[in-house]
Structure formats: structure tokens, C-alpha cells
XYZ file of C-alpha atoms in Angstrom:
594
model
C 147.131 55.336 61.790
C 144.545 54.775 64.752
C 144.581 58.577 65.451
C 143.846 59.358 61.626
C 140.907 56.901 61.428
C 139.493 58.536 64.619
C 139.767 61.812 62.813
C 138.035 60.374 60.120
C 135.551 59.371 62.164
C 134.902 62.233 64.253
C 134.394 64.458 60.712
C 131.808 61.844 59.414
C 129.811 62.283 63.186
C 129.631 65.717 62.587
C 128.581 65.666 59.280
C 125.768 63.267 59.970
C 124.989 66.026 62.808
C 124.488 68.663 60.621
C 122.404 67.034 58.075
C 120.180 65.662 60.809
C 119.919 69.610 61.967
C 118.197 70.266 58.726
C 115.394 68.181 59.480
C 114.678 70.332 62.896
C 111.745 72.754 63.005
C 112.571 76.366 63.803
C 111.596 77.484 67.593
C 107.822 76.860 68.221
C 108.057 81.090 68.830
C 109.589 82.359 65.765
C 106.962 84.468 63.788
C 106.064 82.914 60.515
C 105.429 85.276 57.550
C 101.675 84.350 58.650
C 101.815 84.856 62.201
C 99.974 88.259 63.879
C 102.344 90.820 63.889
C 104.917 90.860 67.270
C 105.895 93.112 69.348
C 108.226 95.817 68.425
C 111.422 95.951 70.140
C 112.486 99.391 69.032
C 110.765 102.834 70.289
C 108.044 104.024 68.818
C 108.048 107.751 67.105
C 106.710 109.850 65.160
C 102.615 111.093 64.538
C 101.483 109.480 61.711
C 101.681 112.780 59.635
C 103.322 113.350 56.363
C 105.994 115.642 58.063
C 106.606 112.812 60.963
C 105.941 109.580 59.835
C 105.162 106.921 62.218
C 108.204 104.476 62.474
C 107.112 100.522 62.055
C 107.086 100.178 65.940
C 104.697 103.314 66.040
C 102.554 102.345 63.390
C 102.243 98.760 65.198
C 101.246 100.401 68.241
C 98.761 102.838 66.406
C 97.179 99.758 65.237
C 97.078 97.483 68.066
C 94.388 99.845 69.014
C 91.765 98.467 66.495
C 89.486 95.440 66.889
C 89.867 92.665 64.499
C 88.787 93.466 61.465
C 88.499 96.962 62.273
C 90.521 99.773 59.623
C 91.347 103.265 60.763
C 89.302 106.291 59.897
C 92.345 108.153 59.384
C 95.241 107.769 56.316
C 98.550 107.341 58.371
C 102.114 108.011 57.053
C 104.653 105.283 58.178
C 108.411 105.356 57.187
C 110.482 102.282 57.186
C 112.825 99.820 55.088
C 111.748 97.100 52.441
C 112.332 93.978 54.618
C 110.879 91.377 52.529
C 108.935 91.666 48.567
C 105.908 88.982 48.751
C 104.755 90.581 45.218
C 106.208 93.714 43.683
C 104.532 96.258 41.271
C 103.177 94.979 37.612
C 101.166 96.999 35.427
C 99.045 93.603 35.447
C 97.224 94.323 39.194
C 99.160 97.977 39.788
C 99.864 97.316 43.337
C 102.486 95.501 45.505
C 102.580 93.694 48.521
C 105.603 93.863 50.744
C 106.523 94.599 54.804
C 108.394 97.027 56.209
C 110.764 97.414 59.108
C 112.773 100.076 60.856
C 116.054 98.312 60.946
C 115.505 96.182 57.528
C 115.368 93.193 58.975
C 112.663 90.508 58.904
C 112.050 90.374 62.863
C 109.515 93.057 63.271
C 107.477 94.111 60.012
C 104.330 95.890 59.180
C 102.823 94.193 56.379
C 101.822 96.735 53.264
C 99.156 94.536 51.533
C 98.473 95.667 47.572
C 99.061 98.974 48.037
C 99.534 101.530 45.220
C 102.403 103.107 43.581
C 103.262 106.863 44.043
C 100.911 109.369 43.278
C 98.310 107.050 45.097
C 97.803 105.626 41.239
C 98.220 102.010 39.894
C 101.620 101.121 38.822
C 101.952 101.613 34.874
C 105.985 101.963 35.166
C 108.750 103.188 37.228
C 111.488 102.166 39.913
C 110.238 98.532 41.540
C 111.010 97.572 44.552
C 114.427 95.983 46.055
C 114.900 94.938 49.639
C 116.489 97.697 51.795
C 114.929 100.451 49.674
C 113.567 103.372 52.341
C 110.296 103.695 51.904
C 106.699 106.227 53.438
C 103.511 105.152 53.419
C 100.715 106.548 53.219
C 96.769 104.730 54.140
C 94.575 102.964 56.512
C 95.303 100.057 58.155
C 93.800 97.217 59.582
C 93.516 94.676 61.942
C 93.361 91.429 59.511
C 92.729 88.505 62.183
C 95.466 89.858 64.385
C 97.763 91.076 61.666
C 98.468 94.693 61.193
C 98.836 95.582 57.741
C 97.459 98.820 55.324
C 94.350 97.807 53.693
C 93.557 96.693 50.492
C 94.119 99.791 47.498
C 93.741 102.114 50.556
C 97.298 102.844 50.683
C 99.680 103.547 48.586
C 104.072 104.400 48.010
C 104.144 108.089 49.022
C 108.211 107.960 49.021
C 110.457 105.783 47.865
C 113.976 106.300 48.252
C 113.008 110.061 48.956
C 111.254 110.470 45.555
C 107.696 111.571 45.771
C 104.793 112.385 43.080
C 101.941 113.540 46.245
C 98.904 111.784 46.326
C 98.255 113.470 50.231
C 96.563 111.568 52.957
C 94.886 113.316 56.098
C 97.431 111.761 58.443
C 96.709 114.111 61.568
C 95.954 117.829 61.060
C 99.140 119.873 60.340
C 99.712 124.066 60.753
C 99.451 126.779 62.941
C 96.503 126.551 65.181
C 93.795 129.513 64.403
C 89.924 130.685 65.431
C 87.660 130.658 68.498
C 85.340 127.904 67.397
C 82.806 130.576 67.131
C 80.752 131.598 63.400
C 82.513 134.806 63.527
C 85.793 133.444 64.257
C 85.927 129.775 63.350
C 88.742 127.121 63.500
C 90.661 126.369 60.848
C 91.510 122.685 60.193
C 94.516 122.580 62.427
C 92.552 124.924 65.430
C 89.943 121.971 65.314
C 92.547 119.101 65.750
C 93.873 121.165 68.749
C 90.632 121.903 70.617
C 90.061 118.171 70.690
C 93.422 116.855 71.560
C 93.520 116.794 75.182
C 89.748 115.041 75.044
C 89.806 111.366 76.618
C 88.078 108.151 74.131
C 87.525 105.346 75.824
C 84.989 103.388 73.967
C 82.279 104.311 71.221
C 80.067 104.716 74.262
C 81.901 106.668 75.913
C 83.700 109.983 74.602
C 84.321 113.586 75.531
C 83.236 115.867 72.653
C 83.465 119.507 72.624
C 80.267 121.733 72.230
C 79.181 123.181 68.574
C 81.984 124.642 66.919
C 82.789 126.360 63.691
C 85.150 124.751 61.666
C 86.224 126.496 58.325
C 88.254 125.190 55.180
C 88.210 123.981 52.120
C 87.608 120.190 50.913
C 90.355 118.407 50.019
C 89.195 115.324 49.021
C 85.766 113.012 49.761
C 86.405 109.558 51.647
C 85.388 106.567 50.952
C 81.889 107.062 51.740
C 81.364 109.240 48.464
C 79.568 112.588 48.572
C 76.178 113.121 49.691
C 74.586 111.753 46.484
C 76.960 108.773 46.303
C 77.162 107.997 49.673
C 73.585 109.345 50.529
C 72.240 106.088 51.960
C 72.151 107.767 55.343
C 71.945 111.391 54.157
C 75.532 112.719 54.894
C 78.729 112.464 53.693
C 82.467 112.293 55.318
C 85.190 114.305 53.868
C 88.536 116.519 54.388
C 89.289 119.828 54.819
C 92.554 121.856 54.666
C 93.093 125.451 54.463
C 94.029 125.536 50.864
C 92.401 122.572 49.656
C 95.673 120.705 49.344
C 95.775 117.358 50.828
C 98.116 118.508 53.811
C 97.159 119.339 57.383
C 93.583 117.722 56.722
C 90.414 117.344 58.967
C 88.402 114.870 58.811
C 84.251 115.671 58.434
C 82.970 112.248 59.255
C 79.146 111.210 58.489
C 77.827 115.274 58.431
C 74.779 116.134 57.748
C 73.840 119.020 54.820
C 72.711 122.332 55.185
C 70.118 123.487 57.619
C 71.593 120.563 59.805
C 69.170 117.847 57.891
C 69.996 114.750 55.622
C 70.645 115.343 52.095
C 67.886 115.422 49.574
C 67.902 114.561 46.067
C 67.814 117.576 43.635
C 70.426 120.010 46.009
C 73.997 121.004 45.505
C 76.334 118.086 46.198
C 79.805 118.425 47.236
C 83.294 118.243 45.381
C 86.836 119.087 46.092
C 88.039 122.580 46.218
C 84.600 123.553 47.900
C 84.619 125.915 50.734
C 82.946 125.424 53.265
C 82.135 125.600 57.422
C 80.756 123.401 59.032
C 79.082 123.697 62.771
C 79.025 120.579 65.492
C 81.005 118.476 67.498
C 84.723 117.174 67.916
C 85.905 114.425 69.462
C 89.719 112.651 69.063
C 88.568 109.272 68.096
C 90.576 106.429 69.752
C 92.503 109.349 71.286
C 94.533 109.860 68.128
C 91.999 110.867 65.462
C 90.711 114.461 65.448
C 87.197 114.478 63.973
C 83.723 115.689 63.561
C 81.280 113.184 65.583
C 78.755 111.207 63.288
C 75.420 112.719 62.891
C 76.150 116.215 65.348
C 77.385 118.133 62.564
C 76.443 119.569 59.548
C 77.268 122.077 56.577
C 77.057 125.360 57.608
C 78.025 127.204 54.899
C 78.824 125.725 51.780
C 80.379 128.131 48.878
C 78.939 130.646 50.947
C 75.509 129.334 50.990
C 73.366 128.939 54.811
C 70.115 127.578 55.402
C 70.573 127.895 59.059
C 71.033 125.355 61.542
C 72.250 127.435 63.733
C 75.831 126.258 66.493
C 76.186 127.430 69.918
C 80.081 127.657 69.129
C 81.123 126.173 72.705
C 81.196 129.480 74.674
C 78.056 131.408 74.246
C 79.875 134.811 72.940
C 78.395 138.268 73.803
C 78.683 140.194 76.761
C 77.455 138.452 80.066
C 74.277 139.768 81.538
C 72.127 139.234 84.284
C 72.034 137.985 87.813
C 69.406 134.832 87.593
C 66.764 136.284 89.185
C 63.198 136.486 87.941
C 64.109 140.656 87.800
C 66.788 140.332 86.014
C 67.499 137.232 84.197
C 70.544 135.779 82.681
C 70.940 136.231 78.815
C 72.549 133.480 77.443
C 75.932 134.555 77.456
C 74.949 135.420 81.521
C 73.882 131.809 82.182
C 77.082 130.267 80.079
C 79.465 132.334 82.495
C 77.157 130.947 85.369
C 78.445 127.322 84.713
C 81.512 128.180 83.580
C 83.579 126.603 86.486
C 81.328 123.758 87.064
C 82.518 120.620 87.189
C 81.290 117.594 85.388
C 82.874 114.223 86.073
C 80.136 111.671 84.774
C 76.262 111.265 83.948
C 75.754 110.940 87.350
C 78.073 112.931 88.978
C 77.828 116.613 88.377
C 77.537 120.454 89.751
C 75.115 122.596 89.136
C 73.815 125.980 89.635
C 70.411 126.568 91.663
C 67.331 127.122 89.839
C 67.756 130.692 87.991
C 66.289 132.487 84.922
C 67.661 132.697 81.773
C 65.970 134.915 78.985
C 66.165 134.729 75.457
C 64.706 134.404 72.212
C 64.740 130.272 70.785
C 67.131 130.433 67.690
C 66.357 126.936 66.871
C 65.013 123.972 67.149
C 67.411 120.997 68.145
C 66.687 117.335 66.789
C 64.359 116.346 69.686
C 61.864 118.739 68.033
C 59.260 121.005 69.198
C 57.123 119.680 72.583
C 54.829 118.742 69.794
C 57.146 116.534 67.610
C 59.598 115.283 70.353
C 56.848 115.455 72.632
C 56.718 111.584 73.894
C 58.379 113.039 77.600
C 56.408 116.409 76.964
C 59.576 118.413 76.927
C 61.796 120.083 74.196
C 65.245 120.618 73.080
C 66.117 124.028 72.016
C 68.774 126.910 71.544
C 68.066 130.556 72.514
C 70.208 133.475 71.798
C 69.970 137.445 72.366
C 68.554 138.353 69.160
C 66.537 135.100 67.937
C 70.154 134.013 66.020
C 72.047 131.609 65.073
C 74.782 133.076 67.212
C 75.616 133.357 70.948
C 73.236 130.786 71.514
C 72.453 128.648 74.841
C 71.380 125.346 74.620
C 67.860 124.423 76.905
C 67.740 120.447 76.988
C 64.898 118.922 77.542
C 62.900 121.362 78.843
C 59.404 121.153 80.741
C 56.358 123.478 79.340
C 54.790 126.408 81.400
C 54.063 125.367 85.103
C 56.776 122.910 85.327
C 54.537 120.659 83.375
C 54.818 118.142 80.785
C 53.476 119.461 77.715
C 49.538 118.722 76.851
C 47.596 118.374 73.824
C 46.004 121.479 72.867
C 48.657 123.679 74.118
C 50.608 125.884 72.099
C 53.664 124.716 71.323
C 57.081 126.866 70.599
C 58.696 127.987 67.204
C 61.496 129.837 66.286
C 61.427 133.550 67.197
C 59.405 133.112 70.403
C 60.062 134.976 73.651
C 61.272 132.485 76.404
C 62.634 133.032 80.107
C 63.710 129.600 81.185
C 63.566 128.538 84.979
C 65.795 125.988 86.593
C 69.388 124.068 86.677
C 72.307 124.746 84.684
C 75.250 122.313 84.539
C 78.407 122.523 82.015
C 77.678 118.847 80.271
C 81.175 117.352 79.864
C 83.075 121.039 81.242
C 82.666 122.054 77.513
C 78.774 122.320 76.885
C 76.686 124.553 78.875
C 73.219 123.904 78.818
C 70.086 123.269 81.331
C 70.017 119.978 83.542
C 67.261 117.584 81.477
C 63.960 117.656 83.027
C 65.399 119.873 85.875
C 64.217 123.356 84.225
C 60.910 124.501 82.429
C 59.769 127.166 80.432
C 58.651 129.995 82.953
C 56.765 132.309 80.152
C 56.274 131.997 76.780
C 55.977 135.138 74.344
C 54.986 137.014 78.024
C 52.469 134.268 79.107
C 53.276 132.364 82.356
C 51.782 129.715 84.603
C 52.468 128.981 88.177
C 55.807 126.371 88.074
C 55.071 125.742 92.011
C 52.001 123.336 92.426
C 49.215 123.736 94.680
C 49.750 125.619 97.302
C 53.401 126.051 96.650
C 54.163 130.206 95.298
C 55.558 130.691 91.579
C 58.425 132.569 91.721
C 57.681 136.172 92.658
C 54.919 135.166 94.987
C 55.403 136.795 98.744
C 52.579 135.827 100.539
C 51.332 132.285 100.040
C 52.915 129.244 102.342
C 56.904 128.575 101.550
C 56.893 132.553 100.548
C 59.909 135.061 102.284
C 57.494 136.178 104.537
C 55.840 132.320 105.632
C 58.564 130.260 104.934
C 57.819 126.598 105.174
C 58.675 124.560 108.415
C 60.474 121.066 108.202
C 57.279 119.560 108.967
C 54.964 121.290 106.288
C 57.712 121.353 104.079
C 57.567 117.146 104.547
C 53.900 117.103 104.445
C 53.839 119.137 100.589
C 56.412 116.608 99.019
C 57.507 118.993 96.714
C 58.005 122.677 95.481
C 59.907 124.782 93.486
C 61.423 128.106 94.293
C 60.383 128.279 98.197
C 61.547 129.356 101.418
C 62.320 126.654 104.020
C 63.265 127.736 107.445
C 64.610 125.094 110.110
C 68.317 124.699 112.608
C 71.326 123.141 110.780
C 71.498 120.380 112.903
C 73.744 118.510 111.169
C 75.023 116.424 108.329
C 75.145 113.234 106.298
C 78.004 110.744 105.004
C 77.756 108.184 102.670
C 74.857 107.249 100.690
C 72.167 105.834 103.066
C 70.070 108.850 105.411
C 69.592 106.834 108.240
C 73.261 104.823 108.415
C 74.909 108.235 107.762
C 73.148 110.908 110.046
C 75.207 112.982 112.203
C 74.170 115.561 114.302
C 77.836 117.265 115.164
C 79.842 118.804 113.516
C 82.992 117.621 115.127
C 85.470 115.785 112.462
C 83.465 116.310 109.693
C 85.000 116.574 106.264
C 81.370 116.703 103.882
C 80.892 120.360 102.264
C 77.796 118.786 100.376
C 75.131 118.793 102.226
C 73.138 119.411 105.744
C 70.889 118.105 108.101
C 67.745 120.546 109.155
C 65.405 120.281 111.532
C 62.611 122.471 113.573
C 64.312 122.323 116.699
C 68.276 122.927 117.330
C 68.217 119.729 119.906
C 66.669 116.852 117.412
C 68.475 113.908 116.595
C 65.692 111.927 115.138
C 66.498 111.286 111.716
C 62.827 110.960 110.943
C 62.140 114.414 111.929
C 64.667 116.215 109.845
C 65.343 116.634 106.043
C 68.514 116.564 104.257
C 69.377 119.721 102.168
C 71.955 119.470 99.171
C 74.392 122.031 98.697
C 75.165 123.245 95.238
C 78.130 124.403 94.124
C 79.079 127.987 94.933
C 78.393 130.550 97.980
C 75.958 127.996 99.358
C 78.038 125.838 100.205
C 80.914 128.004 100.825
C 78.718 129.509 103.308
C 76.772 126.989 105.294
C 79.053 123.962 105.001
C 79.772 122.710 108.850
C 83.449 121.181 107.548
C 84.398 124.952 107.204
C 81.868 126.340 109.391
C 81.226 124.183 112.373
C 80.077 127.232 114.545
C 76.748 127.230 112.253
C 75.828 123.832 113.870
C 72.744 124.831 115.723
C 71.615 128.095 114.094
C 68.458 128.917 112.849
C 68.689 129.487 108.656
C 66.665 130.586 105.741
C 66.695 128.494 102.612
C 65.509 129.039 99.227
C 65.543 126.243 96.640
C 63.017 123.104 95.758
C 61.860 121.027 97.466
C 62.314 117.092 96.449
C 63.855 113.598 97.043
C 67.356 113.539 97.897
C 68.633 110.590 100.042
C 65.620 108.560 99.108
C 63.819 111.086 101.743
C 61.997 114.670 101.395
C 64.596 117.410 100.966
C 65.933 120.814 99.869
C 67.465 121.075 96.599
C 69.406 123.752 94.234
C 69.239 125.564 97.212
C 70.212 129.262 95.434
C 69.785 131.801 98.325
C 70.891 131.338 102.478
C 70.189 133.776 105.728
C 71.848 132.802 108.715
C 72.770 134.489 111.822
C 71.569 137.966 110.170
C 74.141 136.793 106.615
C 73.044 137.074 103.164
C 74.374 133.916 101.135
C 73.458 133.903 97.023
C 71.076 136.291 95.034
C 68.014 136.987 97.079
C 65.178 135.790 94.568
């Protein structure tokens, strides 16, 4: 008897347990069906295209990436399980709201907030929803607060259960990969996605973009900005393009400007789908996942066949390369592209360039900074210049100085398109994919045949043999000091050593024993001085120059007597030798004898 009433009362203990339980909170930890999305605990796969859906854990990665309240720019695919049904389709609203998993489980979801049925239209009839149903699909998303979801009637049911009715979505740029970039040979939707997708984004501020490119296709459908006329606030419009129209392997043409690379005007041609069109400007890969034209540095082209211009350099300048750089025989553009070709950029601040050299042309166009005229509050001008006077094979001249090295003056005649140019100065390869001249750092040299001397004072123009800093009377260290500046002279002094570091005076040394800098020298007048006041630091460009004369590789030149052409300017804070483009030592030609 006593054991059965302690049975009895063990059983009504752990009842009373149990029914306390009830009255426990769940773990302070578990996600609520409010909480911002967790972390996924499966792999992530796929691309976010319509052939290789993002799985949930992918698409919660993808859009981690946004800031709150930020939505994509591109439609995404993403393939999953019906974990949970918040509200399923009615013919009342048309949409649903429900969240997806990969496993069909409620522990890691993507939330699909009101999107539409299949066919990307409201929901009129047809199969509802039941948990465990597989499911694609297809919009932006968002960053709502912290939780991922699709945004509101911007995404809709592509699949469900593996039926389909379309409805497209860019989703990353499908295909076989075709075109140059160039006007004769441009890319095709999924050639343009390529070029771009080794290009680093790190912020809005800071992107690599490719040069002007061609892109060619056909629009497949206008986003959410509206065409030109409906979304003409700001003059452009953002679209896609696919090869055949079709809203597969899409590109997206975000914020481009019309024909003739200007805003939109009332009264002209709008857009619509099944247009053809190219379209000439830059790439970038937006948040390093979204190929894309970049807002406001690209335009229409061509549309239905239609140009007004505008003109492209297409990335590589094509044509055959020409030239040397010298005042005799110039660069054509094509020339001075392959000149930069191997340069290396690695930021605003840190970058190779060639010496000062000539580049000869005709200017194909103007670019947005306008004519010295219009753009002229730095008196210089922006600029392409091509073979031939067009729109192809062009060279871009950035911010370029007027005739004698000069800012540009009222009263003086200004440039247009079809005039006669030789450009004199740096080139650099802007981001290793845009080869242009170094801003402020090059000036026109002769206009339509007319030229003015680029040296200053007593300084020689180029071509001038007999006046001081000439072949024949090169400048000394001391006179060379005493001008301050010069362009395209002759400096003779003794390599007498180098300098490390960033500060002349802390990082003079005059040996050449363990040194490991191929970027620059020390010069003086005599072979002996170690008086960093008495010498002048001379910057070696990239190239022979510095193959040649560099005492890491060559200390035996420590001492000699040498022959420098280049410009003369600040560098270490103190007067020096720049762009140095032409070297005798010891009885050696280095570089292209001016």
C-alpha cells in the first residue's frame, strides 16, 4: 500500500512539472518569426541566375551585403522549400507572403514578403501554397531593419513544384561570352558581365571600372526607373539587355544617358522593349556580384540603328600602333595606348608612368569637362583624339593644359572637334584598363600647326638645341636648382647616390652598397658630394630608365657622370628631375633620344 501511494505521488510531481514547463519562455536565442534573419548553417551555392539558383544560405549571404534598408539592383533567383505560410495567394491582394528554407525547416528562412504569383502577375487562380512545396524565386531583396527578405511586388513565384509560366529576371548575365568591347566588335550581354568580373568593389567611392566599351543587345525589359520620358527626372534611364530580347542572360544599363552621350530631351525617341541597341561607357561589378553599366558614364550609342555620336574609346585604342614619342615622330593614339600598356596603377596616388612624349591626333570629341572655354575654371580640357577625327580608336587626353604648358586665357582660341592636336607629356594606364594622359601633367604642344614654347623663360621647347638645358648646354645641378622648373631639358650631373623613404634629408645615401630602391637617384656636380643640399633627387619612371641607371641593379654607375632628359620639378619636397625619358652614361644610350 505505502509503495502504491508513493507511486501515486511521484506521477502527480511530474505532472505538476510539466504543466509548470509550459509557463517557461523559449531560450532568450531562439529566432522569433520577427527576429533579423540568422546565420545559415548549410553551404551556400549557386549564382543567383535562373539556371543556378541561389540556395537560402546563398541568398542570405548575397544579402548580408546590403545596408539597412538598402534593395539590390539586380533580380536574383533563389530555390528553396515552403517552411512556413504567413499569408498565401488571394485574388483579393494577388500576392503571398511566406519564407523559405533549404531543408524545410523553420531554423534558417529567407522571408518572401508579398511577392507575386508565376508569370510575375497577381494571383487570379491556380495551385496555393502548402508547406514543403519546392519553390524559385525570382526579385530584389532587401535589407528590412536587419531582415533579409524580397521586396515588396518586386518578386514574384518563378517555379513552384517545377511548374513555370516565365516572367524572367536579370539574375546575372547568362551565355557564351562574345566581342572585343570595341564599336566594330562589341560585347554582347554576357561578354560585358565577363570583362567586369574579376574587377574589385569596395565601396561606392571606390570601384574599378573598365574603360569605354561597346556593349550590344537588345532590351529586354525597362526597370523600375521607367524609360527616359518616365523616369526622365535626371535625363537617363536604366534597363536590360539580352541577345534576343528574352528576359534570360540580361545586362543591366543602369542610369544611361541618350544619344550623343547627353540627357534626354522631351520631343525624341524614347525607349521600349525589343529595341536594339549599343550602348558605349563603363562597367563595373557592383558589390562584386552585379555586372553593370556605371551611372552617368554611359550612354546610347546606337539605338535601332540610329547615332548622334558620342563617340567610346572601346578600352584598347584599336588600329595599328605608330610612333616612337618623339616630337619627329609622334605616337598616334593607338602608339601611345601600347606605350602604357604594361603600366601599373595601384591607387590615385600611386602610379607609373611614361616620360613626357608626343602623341598626335585629331580630337574626336569633346568629353563632359568641356572645351578650355566651358570647363575652363582650371584652364584645361578633357578630350578624345583618334587617327581620323572618329569616334573610333580614340585616346583619351585628361585634363589637358593649352599651348605653352599654360592654363588657358581669355581671348585664346579654344579647341573643337576636327582640330589638329600633338599632345606633350605623361601617360599613365588609369586603373590598368584606361589609358589616357596624367591630369595637368601634359599640354597641348600645337594646335591645327600653331605652337608656343611649353618650356618657360629661358628653358628650350622641345626641339630647341642651343638655348641653356639644350643637348648641347645641358643644365648643371646648380642652374638647374636656380630655374625651379622646365620641361623637356637636358640635366647633366654624377649619380651620386640614392634616397629611401619619404623624407630627402632623413633618407639620403650616397652608396650604393645594400641598396634595394630602383626608383630613384641622387645627382650632384661633383662625384665626391655628400651634401644633401647640393644635390637633386631624380625620379625614375618606369621602363629603360630605370632599368638602366638604377644603382640596386647597377651599383658600378655610382659615381659616373650622366645625361638626363626629362622636367624639371618638385619631387621630395626639393628641386628635381622628373619623367626623365632619355639617359647617356658611360658612352650608353638609355630611351628615345628626343
Amino acid at each position: 500500500m505505502k509503495k502504491l501511494f508513493y507511486s501515486f505521488f511521484v506521477m502527480a510531481m511530474t505532472a505538476m512539472f510539466v504543466v509548470s514547463c509550459e509557463d517557461v519562455p523559449a531560450p532568450f536565442d531562439l529566432p522569433t518569426p520577427d527576429d533579423p534573419t540568422p546565420a545559415p548553417s548549410v553551404d551556400p551555392t549557386g549564382s543567383g541566375t535562373q539556371a543556378d539558383p541561389y540556395n537560402v544560405a546563398a541568398a542570405i549571404e548575397f544579402a548580408q551585403k546590403l545596408q539597412v534598408g538598402e534593395e539590390s539592383q539586380q533580380d536574383i533567383y533563389i530555390k528553396g522549400k515552403v517552411a512556413s505560410i504567413r499569408e498565401n495567394y488571394t485574388a483579393q491582394y494577388g500576392n503571398a507572403t511566406f519564407s523559405i528554407s533549404d531543408d524545410g525547416t523553420s531554423k534558417v528562412t529567407f522571408l518572401v514578403y508579398r511577392a507575386l504569383y508565376l508569370g510575375n502577375k497577381k494571383y487570379s487562380s491556380g495551385d496555393l501554397l502548402n508547406e514543403g512545396d519546392d519553390v524559385i524565386v525570382c526579385g530584389k531583396v532587401v535589407n528590412y531593419n536587419g531582415t533579409l527578405e524580397t521586396q515588396q511586388n518586386k518578386a514574384f513565384l518563378y517555379s513552384l513544384n517545377g511548374k513555370s509560366e516565365g516572367g524572367g529576371g536579370g539574375g546575372g548575365t547568362e551565355g557564351e561570352a562574345k566581342g572585343s568591347g570595341t564599336v566594330d566588335d562589341p560585347y554582347n550581354p554576357a561578354g560585358a558581365a565577363a570583362a567586369v568580373k574579376n574587377l574589385t568593389w569596395t565601396s561606392n567611392d571606390v570601384y574599378d571600372t573598365t574603360g569605354d566599351v561597346y556593349v550590344k543587345g537588345k532590351i529586354s525589359r525597362i526597370a523600375d526607373k521607367g524609360t527616359f520620358t518616365e523616369g526622365g527626372t535626371y535625363g537617363n534611364a536604366s534597363f536590360y539587355i539580352s541577345e534576343d530580347g528574352k528576359e534570360n542572360g540580361e545586362f543591366y544599363c543602369y542610369r544611361i544617358l541618350y544619344l550623343g552621350n547627353k540627357k534626354f530631351e522631351a520631343g525624341k525617341t524614347d525607349i521600349k522593349v525589343g529595341d536594339d541597341v549599343v550602348i558605349c561607357g563603363q562597367l563595373m561589378n557592383y558589390r562584386g556580384n552585379t555586372p553593370e553599366t556605371v551611372a552617368g558614364k554611359a550612354y546610347l550609342y546606337s539605338l535601332n540603328g540610329k547615332t548622334e555620336g558620342g563617340g567610346g574609346g572601346g578600352g584598347d585604342t584599336g588600329g595599328e600602333a605608330k610612333g616612337s614619342g618623339t616630337l619627329n615622330d609622334p605616337y598616334n593614339p593607338a602608339g601611345a595606348a601600347a606605350a602604357v600598356k604594361n603600366l601599373t596603377w595601384t591607387s590615385n596616388d600611386s602610379y607609373d608612368t611614361t616620360g613626357d612624349v608626343y602623341v598626335k591626333g585629331k580630337i574626336s570629341r569633346i568629353a563632359d569637362k568641356g572645351t578650355f572655354t566651358e570647363g575652363g575654371t582650371y584652364g584645361n580640357a578633357s578630350f578624345y583624339i583618334s587617327e581620323d577625327g572618329k569616334e573610333n580608336g580614340e585616346f583619351y587626353c585628361f585634363r589637358v593644359l593649352y599651348l605653352g604648358n599654360k592654363k588657358f586665357e581669355a581671348g585664346q582660341t579654344d579647341i573643337k572637334v576636327g582640330d589638329e592636336v600633338i599632345i606633350y607629356g605623361q601617360l599613365m594606364n588609369y586603373r590598368n584598363n584606361t589609358p589616357e594622359t596624367v591630369a595637368g601633367k601634359a599640354h597641348l604642344y600645337s594646335l591645327n600647326g600653331k605652337t608656343e614654347d611649353g618650356g618657360g623663360g629661358d628653358t628650350p621647347g622641345p626641339g630647341d638645341d642651343t638655348g641653356v638645358g639644350s643637348y648641347s648646354n645641358p643644365y648643371t645641378v646648380s642652374t638647374a636648382v636656380a630655374a625651379g622648373s622646365g620641361t623637356g631639358v637636358y640635366v647633366k650631373a654624377f649619380i651620386v647616390g640614392y634616397v629611401s623613404g619619404q623624407v630627402l634629408a632623413e633618407g639620403a645615401h650616397f652608396t650604393a652598397e645594400g641598396c634595394d630602391v630602383k626608383t630613384n637617384l641622387l645627382i650632384a656636380q661633383s662625384a665626391s658630394e655628400t651634401d644633401v643640399a647640393k644635390c637633386m633627387p631624380v625620379q625614375l619612371p618606369n621602363g629603360n630608365v630605370r632599368t638602366g641607371l638604377n644603382l640596386a641593379d647597377h651599383p658600378e654607375n655610382l659615381g659616373k657622370e650622366v645625361l638626363l632628359y626629362g622636367n624639371i620639378e618638385k619631387y621630395f619636397g626639393a628641386t628635381g628631375i622628373k619623367s626623365v625619358t632619355y639617359a647617356e652614361i658611360g658612352g650608353t644610350s638609355i630611351g628615345t633620344k628626343p
